[in-house]
Tab-separated table of C-alpha atoms in Angstrom:
chain	number	residue	atom	x	y	z
A	932	ARG	CA	103.964	80.539	113.305
A	933	ARG	CA	104.845	83.501	110.452
A	934	GLY	CA	105.550	82.101	107.431
A	935	GLN	CA	102.596	79.709	107.341
A	936	GLY	CA	99.788	80.895	105.468
A	937	GLN	CA	100.724	84.536	105.817
A	938	VAL	CA	102.559	86.897	103.449
A	939	GLY	CA	104.292	89.875	105.521
A	940	CYS	CA	101.388	90.389	108.091
A	941	GLY	CA	103.204	90.058	111.356
A	942	ASP	CA	101.418	89.887	114.652
A	943	GLU	CA	98.377	87.584	114.064
A	944	ALA	CA	96.158	89.410	116.590
A	945	LEU	CA	96.668	92.621	114.841
A	946	HIS	CA	96.267	91.593	111.544
A	947	ALA	CA	92.807	89.599	111.209
A	948	GLY	CA	91.843	88.585	107.529
A	949	CYS	CA	95.633	89.388	106.682
A	950	TYR	CA	96.055	86.157	104.675
A	951	ASP	CA	96.965	85.197	101.346
A	952	ASN	CA	94.038	83.139	100.713
A	953	GLY	CA	92.232	86.203	99.354
A	954	THR	CA	90.689	87.355	102.421
A	955	MET	CA	92.916	90.855	102.398
A	956	GLY	CA	90.996	91.867	99.657
A	957	TRP	CA	87.500	91.534	102.037
A	958	SER	CA	89.621	93.680	104.710
A	959	ILE	CA	90.230	96.374	102.338
A	960	LEU	CA	86.710	96.203	100.712
A	961	ALA	CA	85.314	96.534	104.285
A	962	ASP	CA	88.087	99.311	105.057
A	963	MET	CA	86.811	101.141	101.614
A	964	VAL	CA	83.219	101.056	103.150
A	965	LEU	CA	84.156	102.561	106.731
A	966	VAL	CA	85.825	105.007	104.675
A	967	LEU	CA	82.801	105.948	102.479
A	968	HIS	CA	80.363	105.741	105.422
A	969	GLY	CA	82.008	108.068	107.389
A	970	ALA	CA	82.216	110.515	104.011
A	971	PHE	CA	78.766	110.209	103.619
A	972	ILE	CA	78.121	110.774	107.477
A	973	ALA	CA	80.390	114.099	107.058
A	974	TRP	CA	78.589	115.017	104.002
A	975	ALA	CA	75.263	114.588	105.128
A	976	THR	CA	76.107	116.578	108.126
A	977	LEU	CA	78.366	119.646	106.741
A	978	GLY	CA	77.508	119.747	103.135
A	979	ALA	CA	75.200	122.661	103.464
A	980	LEU	CA	78.874	124.370	104.074
A	981	ALA	CA	79.643	123.298	100.447
A	982	VAL	CA	76.323	124.436	99.114
A	983	TRP	CA	77.182	127.930	100.570
A	984	ARG	CA	79.812	128.061	98.407
A	985	TRP	CA	78.609	125.896	95.443
A	986	PRO	CA	75.368	126.059	95.293
A	987	ARG	CA	74.557	123.667	92.311
A	988	LEU	CA	75.542	121.319	95.191
A	989	LEU	CA	72.051	121.821	97.057
A	990	TRP	CA	70.861	118.430	94.845
A	991	ALA	CA	73.226	116.225	96.088
A	992	HIS	CA	73.299	117.251	99.544
A	993	LEU	CA	69.396	117.248	100.456
A	994	PRO	CA	68.944	113.911	99.585
A	995	ALA	CA	71.815	112.803	101.609
A	996	LEU	CA	70.677	115.523	104.638
A	997	ALA	CA	67.199	113.616	104.513
A	998	TRP	CA	68.484	109.997	104.787
A	999	GLY	CA	70.642	111.067	107.687
A	1000	VAL	CA	67.857	112.258	109.670
A	1001	TRP	CA	65.150	109.554	108.352
A	1002	VAL	CA	68.022	106.357	109.558
A	1003	GLU	CA	68.394	108.535	113.003
A	1004	ALA	CA	65.079	109.510	113.614
A	1005	SER	CA	63.906	105.895	112.474
A	1006	ALA	CA	66.369	104.478	114.811
A	1007	GLY	CA	67.330	102.297	111.799
A	1008	ILE	CA	70.947	101.085	110.372
A	1009	CYS	CA	72.538	102.173	107.481
A	1010	PRO	CA	73.119	99.539	104.992
A	1011	LEU	CA	76.621	100.438	104.778
A	1012	THR	CA	76.801	99.188	108.089
A	1013	PRO	CA	76.007	95.350	107.432
A	1014	LEU	CA	77.810	95.425	104.229
A	1015	GLU	CA	80.503	96.122	106.078
A	1016	MET	CA	80.101	93.653	108.582
A	1017	ALA	CA	79.631	91.042	105.808
A	1018	LEU	CA	82.837	91.905	104.006
A	1019	ARG	CA	84.671	91.869	107.370
A	1020	HIS	CA	83.055	88.214	107.999
A	1021	ARG	CA	84.496	87.035	104.676
A	1022	ALA	CA	87.706	88.427	105.560
A	1023	GLY	CA	87.559	85.923	108.564
A	1024	GLN	CA	87.648	89.378	110.941
A	1025	ARG	CA	85.019	89.568	113.698
A	1026	GLY	CA	82.355	92.209	113.063
A	1027	PHE	CA	80.730	94.229	115.910
A	1028	GLU	CA	77.060	94.968	117.319
A	1029	GLY	CA	75.123	97.776	116.627
A	1030	SER	CA	74.918	100.675	114.164
A	1031	PHE	CA	78.282	101.839	112.489
A	1032	ILE	CA	78.066	105.361	114.549
A	1033	ASP	CA	77.973	103.805	117.967
A	1034	HIS	CA	80.750	101.117	117.065
A	1035	HIS	CA	82.953	103.871	115.324
A	1036	LEU	CA	82.093	106.963	116.924
A	1037	GLY	CA	80.197	105.750	120.061
A	1038	ALA	CA	82.997	106.246	122.515
A	1039	LEU	CA	83.494	109.614	121.301
A	1040	ILE	CA	80.429	111.366	120.563
A	1041	TYR	CA	77.880	109.192	122.572
A	1042	PRO	CA	79.840	107.278	125.844
A	1043	GLN	CA	76.643	106.197	127.157
A	1044	GLY	CA	75.504	104.305	123.990
A	1045	LEU	CA	72.919	104.813	120.849
A	1046	THR	CA	69.938	104.368	122.380
A	1047	PRO	CA	66.619	105.305	120.175
A	1048	ALA	CA	66.031	108.587	122.204
A	1049	ALA	CA	69.497	109.570	121.311
A	1050	GLN	CA	69.266	109.143	117.880
A	1051	TRP	CA	65.833	111.282	117.676
A	1052	ARG	CA	68.147	114.163	119.148
A	1053	ILE	CA	70.863	113.517	116.580
A	1054	ALA	CA	68.035	113.928	114.067
A	1055	LEU	CA	66.711	117.145	115.237
A	1056	GLY	CA	70.358	118.432	115.920
A	1057	LEU	CA	71.284	117.454	112.147
A	1058	ALA	CA	67.904	118.749	110.908
A	1059	ALA	CA	68.220	122.120	113.076
A	1060	PHE	CA	72.117	122.690	112.193
A	1061	ASN	CA	71.403	122.290	108.472
A	1062	LEU	CA	67.970	124.552	108.590
A	1063	LEU	CA	70.269	127.115	110.422
A	1064	LEU	CA	73.057	127.015	107.599
A	1065	TYR	CA	70.283	126.812	104.837
A	1066	GLY	CA	68.450	129.731	106.212
A	1067	LEU	CA	71.721	131.673	106.365
A	1068	ILE	CA	72.343	130.509	102.713
A	1069	VAL	CA	68.654	131.922	101.651
A	1070	TRP	CA	69.159	134.970	103.991
A	1071	ARG	CA	72.467	136.027	102.087
A	1072	ARG	CA	71.050	135.806	98.502
A	1073	TRP	CA	67.821	137.590	99.580
A	1074	ARG	CA	70.307	140.285	101.241
A	1075	ALA	CA	72.483	140.338	97.501
A	1076	ARG	CA	69.620	140.585	95.742
A	1077	ARG	CA	68.486	143.469	97.536
A	1078	MET	CA	71.388	145.421	97.453
A	1079	ARG	CA	71.642	145.390	93.773
């Protein structure tokens, strides 16, 4: 059925939502939310490394870190997850069940699924990792001032 309502999409199964009736735009927006979500997770997790180099980023990282720890500790779902699913639905694509992490990273990080207990462990690991990094940052600055 190529050419009937599709523009350069090829296999329908591989390109759900790739139609000329405007759904492709929704699919692109959903993909943009997906990339933004992944970038936010990376920032919340590793932002302290950027703060090490650029201390003024502290005020951008701490709220992201607090949000990430809270979402995990509360077994919540980030608002970007339902936004992405709604955009995929508008694009004619099937959404997914569960959280962003469980769907997109679950098989890689949590092979048995994302449970509230696992989310607590993630929250504690995220907080501990960043506390360690911030501790190193404070120690480094303290040592540099002491050496002057």
